[in-house]
Tab-separated table of C-alpha atoms in Angstrom:
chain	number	residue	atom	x	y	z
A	1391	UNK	CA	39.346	15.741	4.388
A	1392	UNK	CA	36.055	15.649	2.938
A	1393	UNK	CA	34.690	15.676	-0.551
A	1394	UNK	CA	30.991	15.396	-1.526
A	1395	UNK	CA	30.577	14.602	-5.220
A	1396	UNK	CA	27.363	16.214	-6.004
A	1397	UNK	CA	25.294	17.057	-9.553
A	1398	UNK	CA	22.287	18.893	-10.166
A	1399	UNK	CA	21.582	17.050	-13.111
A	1400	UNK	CA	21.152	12.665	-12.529
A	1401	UNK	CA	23.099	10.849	-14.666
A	1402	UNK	CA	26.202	12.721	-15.223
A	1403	UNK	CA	28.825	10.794	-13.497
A	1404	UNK	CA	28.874	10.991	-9.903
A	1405	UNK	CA	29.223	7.068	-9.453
A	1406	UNK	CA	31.526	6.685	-12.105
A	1407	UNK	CA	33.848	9.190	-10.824
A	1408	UNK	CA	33.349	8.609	-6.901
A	1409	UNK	CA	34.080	5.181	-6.855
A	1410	UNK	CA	37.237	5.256	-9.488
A	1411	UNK	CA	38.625	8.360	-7.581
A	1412	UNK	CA	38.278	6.556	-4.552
A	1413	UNK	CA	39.797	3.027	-5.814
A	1414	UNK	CA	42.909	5.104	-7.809
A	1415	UNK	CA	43.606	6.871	-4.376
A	1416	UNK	CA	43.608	3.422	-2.369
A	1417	UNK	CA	45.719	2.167	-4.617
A	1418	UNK	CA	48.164	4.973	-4.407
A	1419	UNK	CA	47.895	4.053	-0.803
A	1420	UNK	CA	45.626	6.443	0.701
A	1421	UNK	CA	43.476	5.889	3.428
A	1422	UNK	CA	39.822	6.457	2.291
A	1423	UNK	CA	36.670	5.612	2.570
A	1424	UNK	CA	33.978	6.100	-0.036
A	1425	UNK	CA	30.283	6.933	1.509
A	1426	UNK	CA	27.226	6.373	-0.885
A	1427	UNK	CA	24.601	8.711	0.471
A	1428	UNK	CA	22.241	8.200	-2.705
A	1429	UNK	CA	20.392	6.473	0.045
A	1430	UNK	CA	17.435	6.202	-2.484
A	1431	UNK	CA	19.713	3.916	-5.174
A	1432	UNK	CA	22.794	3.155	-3.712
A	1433	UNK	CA	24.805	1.511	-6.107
A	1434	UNK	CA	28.661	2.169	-5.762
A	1435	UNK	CA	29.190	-1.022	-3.978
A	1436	UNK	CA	28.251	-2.518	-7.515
A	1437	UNK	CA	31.633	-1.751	-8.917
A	1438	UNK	CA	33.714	-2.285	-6.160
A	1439	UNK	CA	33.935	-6.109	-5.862
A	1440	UNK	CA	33.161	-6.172	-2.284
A	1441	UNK	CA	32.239	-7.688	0.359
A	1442	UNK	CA	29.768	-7.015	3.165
A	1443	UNK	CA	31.352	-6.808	6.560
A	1444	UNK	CA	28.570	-5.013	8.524
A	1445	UNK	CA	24.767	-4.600	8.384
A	1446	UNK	CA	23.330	-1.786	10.989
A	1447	UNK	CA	19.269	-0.991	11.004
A	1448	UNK	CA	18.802	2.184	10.919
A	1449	UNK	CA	16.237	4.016	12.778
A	1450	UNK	CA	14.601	7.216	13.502
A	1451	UNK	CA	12.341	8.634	16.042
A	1452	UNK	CA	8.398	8.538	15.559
A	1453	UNK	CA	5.736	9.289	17.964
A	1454	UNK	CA	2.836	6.023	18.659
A	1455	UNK	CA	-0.070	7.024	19.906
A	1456	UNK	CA	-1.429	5.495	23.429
A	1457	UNK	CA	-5.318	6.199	23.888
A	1458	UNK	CA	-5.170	6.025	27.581
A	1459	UNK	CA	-5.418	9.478	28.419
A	1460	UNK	CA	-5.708	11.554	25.024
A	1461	UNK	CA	-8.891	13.737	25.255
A	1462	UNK	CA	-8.194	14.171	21.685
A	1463	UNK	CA	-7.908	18.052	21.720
A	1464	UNK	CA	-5.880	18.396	18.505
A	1465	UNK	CA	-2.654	20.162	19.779
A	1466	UNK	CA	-0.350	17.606	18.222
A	1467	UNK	CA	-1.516	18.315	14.852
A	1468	UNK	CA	-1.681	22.111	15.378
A	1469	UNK	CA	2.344	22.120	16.319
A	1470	UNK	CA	3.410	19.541	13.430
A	1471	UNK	CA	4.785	21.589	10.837
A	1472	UNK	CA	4.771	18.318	8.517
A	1473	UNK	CA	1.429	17.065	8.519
A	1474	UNK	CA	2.350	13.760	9.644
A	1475	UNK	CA	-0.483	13.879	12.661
A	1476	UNK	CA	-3.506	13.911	12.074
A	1477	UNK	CA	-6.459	14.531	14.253
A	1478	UNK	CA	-10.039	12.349	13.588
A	1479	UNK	CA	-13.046	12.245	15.563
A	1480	UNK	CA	-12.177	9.170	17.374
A	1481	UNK	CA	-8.193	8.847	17.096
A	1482	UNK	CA	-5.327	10.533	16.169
A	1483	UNK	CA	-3.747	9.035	13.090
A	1484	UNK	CA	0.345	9.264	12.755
A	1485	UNK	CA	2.156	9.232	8.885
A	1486	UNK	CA	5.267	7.783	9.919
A	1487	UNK	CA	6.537	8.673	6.583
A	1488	UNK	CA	6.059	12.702	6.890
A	1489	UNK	CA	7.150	12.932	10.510
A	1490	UNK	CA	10.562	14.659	10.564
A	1491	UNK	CA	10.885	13.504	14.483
A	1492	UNK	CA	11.162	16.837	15.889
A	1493	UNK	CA	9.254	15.419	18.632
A	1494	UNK	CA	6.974	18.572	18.820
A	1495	UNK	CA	3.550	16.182	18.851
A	1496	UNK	CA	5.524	14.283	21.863
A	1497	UNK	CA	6.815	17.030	23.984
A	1498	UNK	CA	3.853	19.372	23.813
A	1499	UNK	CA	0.982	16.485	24.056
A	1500	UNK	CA	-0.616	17.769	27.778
A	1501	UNK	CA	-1.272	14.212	28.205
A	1502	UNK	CA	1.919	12.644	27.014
A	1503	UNK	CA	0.163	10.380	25.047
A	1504	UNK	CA	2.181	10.383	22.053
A	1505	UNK	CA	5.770	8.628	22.947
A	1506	UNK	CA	8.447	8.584	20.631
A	1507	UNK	CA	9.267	5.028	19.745
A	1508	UNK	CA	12.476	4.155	17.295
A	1509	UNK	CA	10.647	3.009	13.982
A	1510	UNK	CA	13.484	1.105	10.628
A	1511	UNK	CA	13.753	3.255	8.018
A	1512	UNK	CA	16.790	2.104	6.357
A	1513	UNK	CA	20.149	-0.047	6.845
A	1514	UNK	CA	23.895	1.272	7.078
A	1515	UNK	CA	26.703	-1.481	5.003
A	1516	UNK	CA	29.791	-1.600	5.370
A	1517	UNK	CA	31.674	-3.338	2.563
A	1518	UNK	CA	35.323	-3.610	2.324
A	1519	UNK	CA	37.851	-4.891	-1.009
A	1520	UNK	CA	41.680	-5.689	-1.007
A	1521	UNK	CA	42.490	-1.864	-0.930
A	1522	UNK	CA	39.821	-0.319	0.677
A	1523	UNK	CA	36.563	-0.072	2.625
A	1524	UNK	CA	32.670	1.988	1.848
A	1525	UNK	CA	29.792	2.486	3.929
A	1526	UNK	CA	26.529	3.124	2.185
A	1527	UNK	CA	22.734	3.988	3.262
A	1528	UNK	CA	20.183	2.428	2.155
A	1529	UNK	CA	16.982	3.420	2.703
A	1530	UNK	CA	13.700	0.727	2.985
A	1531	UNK	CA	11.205	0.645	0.309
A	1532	UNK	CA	8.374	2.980	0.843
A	1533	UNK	CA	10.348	5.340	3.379
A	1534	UNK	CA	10.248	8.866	1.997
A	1535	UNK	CA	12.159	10.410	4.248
A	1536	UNK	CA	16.062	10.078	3.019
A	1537	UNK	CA	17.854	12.922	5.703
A	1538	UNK	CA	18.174	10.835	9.095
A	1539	UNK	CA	19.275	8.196	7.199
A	1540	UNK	CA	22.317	10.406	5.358
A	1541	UNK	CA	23.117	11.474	8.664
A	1542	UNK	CA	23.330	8.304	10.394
A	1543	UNK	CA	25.882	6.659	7.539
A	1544	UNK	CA	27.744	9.981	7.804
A	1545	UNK	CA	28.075	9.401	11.610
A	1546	UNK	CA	29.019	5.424	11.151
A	1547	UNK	CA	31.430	6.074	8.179
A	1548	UNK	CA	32.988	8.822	10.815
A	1549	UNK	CA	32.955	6.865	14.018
A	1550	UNK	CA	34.448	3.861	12.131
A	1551	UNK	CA	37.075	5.921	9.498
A	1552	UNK	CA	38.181	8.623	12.040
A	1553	UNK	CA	41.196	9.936	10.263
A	1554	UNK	CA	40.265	8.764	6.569
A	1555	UNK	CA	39.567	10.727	4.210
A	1556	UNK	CA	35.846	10.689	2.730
A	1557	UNK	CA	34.337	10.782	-0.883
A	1558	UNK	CA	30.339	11.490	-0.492
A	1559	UNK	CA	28.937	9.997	-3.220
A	1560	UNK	CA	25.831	12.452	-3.195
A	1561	UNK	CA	22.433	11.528	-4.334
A	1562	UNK	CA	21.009	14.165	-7.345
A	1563	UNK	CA	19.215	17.409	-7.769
A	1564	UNK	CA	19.072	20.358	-5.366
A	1565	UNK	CA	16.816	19.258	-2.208
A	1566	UNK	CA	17.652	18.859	1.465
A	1567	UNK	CA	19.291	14.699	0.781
A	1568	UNK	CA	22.295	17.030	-1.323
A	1569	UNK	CA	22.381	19.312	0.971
A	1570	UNK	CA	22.220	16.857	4.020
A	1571	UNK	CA	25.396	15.246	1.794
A	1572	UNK	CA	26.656	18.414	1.438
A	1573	UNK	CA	26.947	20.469	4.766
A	1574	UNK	CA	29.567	18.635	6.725
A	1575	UNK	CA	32.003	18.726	3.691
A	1576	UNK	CA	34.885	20.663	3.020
A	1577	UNK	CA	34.695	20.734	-0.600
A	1578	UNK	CA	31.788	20.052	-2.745
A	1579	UNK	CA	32.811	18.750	-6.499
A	1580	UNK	CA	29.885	19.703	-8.725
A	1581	UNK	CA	29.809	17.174	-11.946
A	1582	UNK	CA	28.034	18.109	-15.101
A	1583	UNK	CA	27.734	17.621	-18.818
A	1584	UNK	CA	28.077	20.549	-21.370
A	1585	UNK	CA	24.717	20.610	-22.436
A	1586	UNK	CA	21.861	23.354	-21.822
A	1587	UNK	CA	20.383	20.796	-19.189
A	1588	UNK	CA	23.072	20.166	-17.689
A	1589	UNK	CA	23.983	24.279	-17.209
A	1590	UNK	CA	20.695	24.830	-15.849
A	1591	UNK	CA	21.261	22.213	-13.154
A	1592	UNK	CA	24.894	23.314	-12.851
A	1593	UNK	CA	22.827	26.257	-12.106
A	1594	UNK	CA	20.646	25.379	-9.243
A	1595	UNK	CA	23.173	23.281	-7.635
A	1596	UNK	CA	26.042	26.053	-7.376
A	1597	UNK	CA	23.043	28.419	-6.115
A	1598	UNK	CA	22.409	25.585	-3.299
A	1599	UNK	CA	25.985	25.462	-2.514
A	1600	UNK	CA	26.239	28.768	-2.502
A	1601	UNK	CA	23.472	29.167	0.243
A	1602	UNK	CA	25.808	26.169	2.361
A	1603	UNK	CA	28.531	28.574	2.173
A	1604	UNK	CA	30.366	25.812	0.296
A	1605	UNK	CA	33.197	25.942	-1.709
A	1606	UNK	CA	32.877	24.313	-5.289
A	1607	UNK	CA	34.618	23.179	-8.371
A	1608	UNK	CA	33.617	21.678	-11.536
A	1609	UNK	CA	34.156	18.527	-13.650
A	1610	UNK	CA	32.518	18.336	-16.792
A	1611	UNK	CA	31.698	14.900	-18.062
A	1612	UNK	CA	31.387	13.655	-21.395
A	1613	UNK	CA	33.547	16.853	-22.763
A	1614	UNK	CA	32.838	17.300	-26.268
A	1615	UNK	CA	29.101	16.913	-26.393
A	1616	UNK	CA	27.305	20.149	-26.341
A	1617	UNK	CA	28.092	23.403	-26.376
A	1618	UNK	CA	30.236	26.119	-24.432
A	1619	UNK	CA	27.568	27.418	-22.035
A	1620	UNK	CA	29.250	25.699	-18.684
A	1621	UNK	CA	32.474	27.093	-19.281
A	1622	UNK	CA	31.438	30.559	-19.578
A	1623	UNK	CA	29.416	30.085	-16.489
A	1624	UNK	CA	31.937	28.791	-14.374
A	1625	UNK	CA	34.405	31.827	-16.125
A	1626	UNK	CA	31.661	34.039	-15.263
A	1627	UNK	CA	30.996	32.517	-11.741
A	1628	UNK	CA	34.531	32.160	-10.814
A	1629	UNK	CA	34.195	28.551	-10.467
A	1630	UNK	CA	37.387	26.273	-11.168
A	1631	UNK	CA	36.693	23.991	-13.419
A	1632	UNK	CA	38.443	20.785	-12.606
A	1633	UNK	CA	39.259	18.702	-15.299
A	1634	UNK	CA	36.982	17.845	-18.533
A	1635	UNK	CA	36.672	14.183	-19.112
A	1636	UNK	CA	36.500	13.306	-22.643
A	1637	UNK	CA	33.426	11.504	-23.896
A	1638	UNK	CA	33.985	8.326	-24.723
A	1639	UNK	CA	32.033	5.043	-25.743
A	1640	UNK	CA	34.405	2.749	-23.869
A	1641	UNK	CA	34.020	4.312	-20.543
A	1642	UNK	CA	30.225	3.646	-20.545
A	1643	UNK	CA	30.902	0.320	-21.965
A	1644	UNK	CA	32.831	-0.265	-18.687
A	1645	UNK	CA	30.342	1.390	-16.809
A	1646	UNK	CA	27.512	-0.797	-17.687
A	1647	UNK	CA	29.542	-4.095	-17.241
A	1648	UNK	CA	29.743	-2.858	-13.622
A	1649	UNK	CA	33.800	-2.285	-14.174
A	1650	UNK	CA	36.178	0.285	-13.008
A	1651	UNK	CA	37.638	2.433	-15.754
A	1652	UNK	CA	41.098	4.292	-14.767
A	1653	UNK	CA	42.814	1.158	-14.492
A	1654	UNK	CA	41.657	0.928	-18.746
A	1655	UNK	CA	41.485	4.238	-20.389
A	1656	UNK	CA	44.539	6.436	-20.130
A	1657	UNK	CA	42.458	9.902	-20.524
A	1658	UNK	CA	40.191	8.872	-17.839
A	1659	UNK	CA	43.093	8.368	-15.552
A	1660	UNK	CA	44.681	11.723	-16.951
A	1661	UNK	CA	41.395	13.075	-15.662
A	1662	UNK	CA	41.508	11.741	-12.151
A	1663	UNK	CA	44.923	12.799	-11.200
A	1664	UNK	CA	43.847	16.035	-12.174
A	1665	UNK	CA	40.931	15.795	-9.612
A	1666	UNK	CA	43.875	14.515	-7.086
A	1667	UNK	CA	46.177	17.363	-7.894
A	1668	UNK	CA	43.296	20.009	-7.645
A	1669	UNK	CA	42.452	18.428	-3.780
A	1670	UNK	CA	46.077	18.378	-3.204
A	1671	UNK	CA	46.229	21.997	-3.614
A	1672	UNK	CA	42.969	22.528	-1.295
A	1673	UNK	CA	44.587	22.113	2.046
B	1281	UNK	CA	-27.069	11.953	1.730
B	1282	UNK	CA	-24.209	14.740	1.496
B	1283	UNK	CA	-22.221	14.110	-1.750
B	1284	UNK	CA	-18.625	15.725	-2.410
B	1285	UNK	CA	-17.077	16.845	-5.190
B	1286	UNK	CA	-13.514	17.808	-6.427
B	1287	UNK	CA	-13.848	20.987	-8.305
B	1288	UNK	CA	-12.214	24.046	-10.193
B	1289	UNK	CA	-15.201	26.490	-9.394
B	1290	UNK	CA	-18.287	27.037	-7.462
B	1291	UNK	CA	-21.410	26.337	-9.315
B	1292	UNK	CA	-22.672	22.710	-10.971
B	1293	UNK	CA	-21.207	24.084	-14.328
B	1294	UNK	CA	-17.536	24.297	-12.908
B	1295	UNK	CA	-15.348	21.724	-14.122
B	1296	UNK	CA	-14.449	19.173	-12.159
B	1297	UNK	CA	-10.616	18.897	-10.331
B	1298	UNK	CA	-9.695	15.875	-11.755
B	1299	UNK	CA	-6.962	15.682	-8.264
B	1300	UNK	CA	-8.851	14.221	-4.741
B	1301	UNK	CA	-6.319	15.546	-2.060
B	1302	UNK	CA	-5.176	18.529	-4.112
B	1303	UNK	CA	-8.194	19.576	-5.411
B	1304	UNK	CA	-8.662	23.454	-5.709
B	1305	UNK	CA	-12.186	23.489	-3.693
B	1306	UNK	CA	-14.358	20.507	-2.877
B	1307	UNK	CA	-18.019	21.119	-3.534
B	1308	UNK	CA	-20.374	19.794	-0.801
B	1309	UNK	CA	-24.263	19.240	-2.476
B	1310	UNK	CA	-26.721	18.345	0.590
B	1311	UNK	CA	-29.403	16.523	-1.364
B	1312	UNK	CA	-32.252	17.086	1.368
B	1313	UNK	CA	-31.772	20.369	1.664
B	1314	UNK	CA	-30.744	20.437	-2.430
B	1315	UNK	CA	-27.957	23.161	-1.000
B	1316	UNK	CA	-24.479	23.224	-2.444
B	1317	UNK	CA	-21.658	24.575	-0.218
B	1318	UNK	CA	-18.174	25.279	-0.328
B	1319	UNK	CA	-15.156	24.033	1.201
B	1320	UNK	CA	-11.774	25.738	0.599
B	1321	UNK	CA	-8.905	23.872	-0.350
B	1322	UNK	CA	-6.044	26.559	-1.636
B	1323	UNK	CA	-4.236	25.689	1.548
B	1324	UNK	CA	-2.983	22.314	-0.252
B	1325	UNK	CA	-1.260	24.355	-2.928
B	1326	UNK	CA	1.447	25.251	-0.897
B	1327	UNK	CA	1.904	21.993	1.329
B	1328	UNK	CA	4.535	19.767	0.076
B	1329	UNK	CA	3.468	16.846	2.027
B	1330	UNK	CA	0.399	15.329	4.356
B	1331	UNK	CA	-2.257	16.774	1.715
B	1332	UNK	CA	-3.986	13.547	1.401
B	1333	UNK	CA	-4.591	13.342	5.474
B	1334	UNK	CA	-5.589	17.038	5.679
B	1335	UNK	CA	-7.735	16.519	2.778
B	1336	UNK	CA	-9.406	13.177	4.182
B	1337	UNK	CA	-10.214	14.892	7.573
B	1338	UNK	CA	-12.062	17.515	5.945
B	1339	UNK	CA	-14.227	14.779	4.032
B	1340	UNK	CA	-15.126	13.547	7.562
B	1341	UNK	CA	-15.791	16.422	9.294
B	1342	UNK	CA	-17.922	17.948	6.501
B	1343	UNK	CA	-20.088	14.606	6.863
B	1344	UNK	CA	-19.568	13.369	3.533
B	1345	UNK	CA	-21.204	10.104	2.351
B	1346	UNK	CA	-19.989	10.040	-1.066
B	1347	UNK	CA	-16.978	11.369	-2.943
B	1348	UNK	CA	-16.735	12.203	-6.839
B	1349	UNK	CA	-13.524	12.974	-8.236
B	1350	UNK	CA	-11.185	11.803	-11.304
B	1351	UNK	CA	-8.216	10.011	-9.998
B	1352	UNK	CA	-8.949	9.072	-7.066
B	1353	UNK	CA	-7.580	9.065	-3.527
B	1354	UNK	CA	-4.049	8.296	-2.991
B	1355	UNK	CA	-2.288	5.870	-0.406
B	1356	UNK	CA	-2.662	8.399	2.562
B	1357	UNK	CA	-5.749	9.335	1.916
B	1358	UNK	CA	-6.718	5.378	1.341
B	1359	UNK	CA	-5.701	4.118	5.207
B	1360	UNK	CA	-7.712	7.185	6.402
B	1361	UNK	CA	-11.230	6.875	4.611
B	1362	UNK	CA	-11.188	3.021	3.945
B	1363	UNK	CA	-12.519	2.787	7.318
B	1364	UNK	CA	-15.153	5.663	7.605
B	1365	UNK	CA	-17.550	4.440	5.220
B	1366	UNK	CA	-17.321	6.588	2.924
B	1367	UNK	CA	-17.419	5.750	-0.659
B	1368	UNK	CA	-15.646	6.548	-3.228
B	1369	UNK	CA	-16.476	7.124	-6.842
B	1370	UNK	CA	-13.690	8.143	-9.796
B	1371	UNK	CA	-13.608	8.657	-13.519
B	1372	UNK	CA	-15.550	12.356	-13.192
B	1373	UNK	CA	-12.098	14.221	-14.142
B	1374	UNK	CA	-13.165	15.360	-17.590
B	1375	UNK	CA	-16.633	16.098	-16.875
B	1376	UNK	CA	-18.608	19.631	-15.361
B	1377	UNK	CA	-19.788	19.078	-11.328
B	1378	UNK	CA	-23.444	18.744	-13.047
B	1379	UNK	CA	-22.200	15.772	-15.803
B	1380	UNK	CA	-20.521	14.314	-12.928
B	1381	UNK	CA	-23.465	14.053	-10.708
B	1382	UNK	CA	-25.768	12.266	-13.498
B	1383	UNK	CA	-23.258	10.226	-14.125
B	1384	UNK	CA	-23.007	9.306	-10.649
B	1385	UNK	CA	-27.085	8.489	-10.568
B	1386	UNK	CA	-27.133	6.284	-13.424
B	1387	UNK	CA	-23.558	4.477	-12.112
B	1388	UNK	CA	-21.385	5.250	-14.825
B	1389	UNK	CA	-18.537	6.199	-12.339
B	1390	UNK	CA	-16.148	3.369	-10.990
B	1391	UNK	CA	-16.334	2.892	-7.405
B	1392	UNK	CA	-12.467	2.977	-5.603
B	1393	UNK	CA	-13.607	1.871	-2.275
């Protein structure tokens, strides 16, 4: 089984809960696998106390332009949906950055002078502690382009962890990284806080889902702040709403000395095994 | 000498676009021929990425020796034009295409490249 644990809204627990679901279910002797795709700021491993076991570059494909025989007539910029070729007097000029490797430029070039050559974009870790291992992404400074590399540590964590089951830890907000984190899942845990920003991301991100033909439920974080708007949505929506985890100054104490927080505060636990009864009833 | 500019409007009263690459037009004044023309730039609006390329090219290709704006150009657009020649003047952002042009004469603009 797969779970990605996704938010509109940043900030609102996705970490927290992803990597203390995962180390409560290893401990209960389950074989999983937690998978940071927040490729951008991976930062699960930070709890974990783990070590690194594995380092794999991560590529993609991008076309490198050979002068030889290029008459220059343009054609590789016309067919790039991305703008990541660009066509000058005396050259044609590749963004590595924007190209989505579709390999358009590359196969239509009528002077195949645009190869595709594997350019780093990112690495793939593998980190393992006493009960359990992760895999994260994590993508090179500058890269902008987060998708390939979300694949790719979906594909390791897979070909690695065949019959484990996976937490996504997703990366936030609505665009294609979520939904990259998103589409191969088969249940999508949408974590929010009860505030009007938080509903209106709550918002977007069950619209996304929605789009994925995904199944969702919903934990609200920090319970107690705010007002009542999420739970008439989800009412309103149909949406389960998973557990509510209380807010509580302790748990973000924990949180910013880089500690796990089940194994110290007996509501968040409460909480968790509420997330574990609510997947056991999913299959 | 064919001077751009990065403008809101169409005449030397139009405020300037403070933005290089997303600019809503760029105005092109030939000083021999003392002719302003127009290049459109709505396209941009709608791109997510690459603007700054797209944006650059059409610099070149228009034959520009100088370009005013407010902000300035951004990395893309940098790696592209560094190498043309053409210069690069910011700090016009607040000012109307006409403002921007004296103050380009008597080199109150900062040079970017």
């Amino acid at each position: 089984m797969k779970i990605t644990i996704a938010s509109g809204k940043g900030g609102t627990g996705k970490t927290t809960v992803s990597s203390n679901l995962t180390s409560y279910l290893a401990s209960l002797k389950k074989q999983i696998v937690l998978v940071d795709l927040d490729v951008e700021e991976p930062n699960s491993a930070l709890f974990l106390n783990t070590k690194l076991v594995h380092s794999k570059v991560s590529n993609k494909m991008i076309p490198q332009w050979d002068a030889t025989d290029c008459t220059l007539c343009g054609r590789c910029e016309e067919v790039c949906n991305f703008n990541a070729i660009l066509q000058l007097p005396e050259e044609i000029r590749v963004f590595p950055e924007l190209c989505h490797s579709c390999y358009a430029c590359s196969e239509l070039c009528p002077t195949s002078s645009l190869p595709m050559v594997p350019t780093q974009i990112g690495i793939i870790n593998e980190y393992k502690n006493e009960l359990f291992s992760m895999v994260e992404g994590r993508l090179d400074l500058g890269q902008e382009m987060a998708i390939p590399l979300i694949a790719q540590t979906i594909e390791y964590a897979d070909e690695k962890f065949p019959d484990y089951m996976k937490i996504y830890d997703a990366p936030p907000g609505t665009s294609c990284p979520v939904i990259e984190a998103s589409r191969y899942s088969d249940f999508v845990i949408l974590i929010t806080e009860a505030t009007p920003f938080g509903l209106n991301d709550l918002t977007l991100a069950v619209e996304t889902m929605k789009v994925l033909n995904q199944k969702v439920g919903v934990i609200i974080n920090r319970y107690g702040i705010g007002d009542d708007g999420v739970e008439k949505y989800c009412q309103a929506e149909n949406i389960p709403i998973i557990t509510k985890i209380q807010n509580d100054k302790e748990v973000a104490k924990l949180y910013s000395n880089g500690e796990l927080i089940y194994d110290k505060i007996e509501h968040f636990k409460n909480s968790l095994d509420e997330i574990i009864a609510f997947i056991g009833g999913l299959k | 000498m064919k001077i751009v500019f990065t403008t809101k409007g169409e005449i030397w009263e139009s405020p300037m676009d403070p933005r290089f690459a997303r600019a809503e037009m760029f105005l092109v004044y030939d000083e021999e021929a003392d002719k302003l023309t127009i290049i459109d730039n709505s396209a941009t609006e709608s791109m997510e990425h690459g603007v700054g390329g797209q944006s650059s090219k059409k610099m070149i290709t228009a034959g520009a020796n100088v370009v005013i704006t407010g902000n300035g150009a951004g990395e893309k657009a940098l790696k592209i034009l560094k190498t043309t020649g053409i210069e690069f003047y910011t700090g016009a952002g607040e000012m109307s295409v006409k403002e921007a042009y004296e103050a380009y004469k008597q080199n109150r603009l900062q040079k970017q490249f």
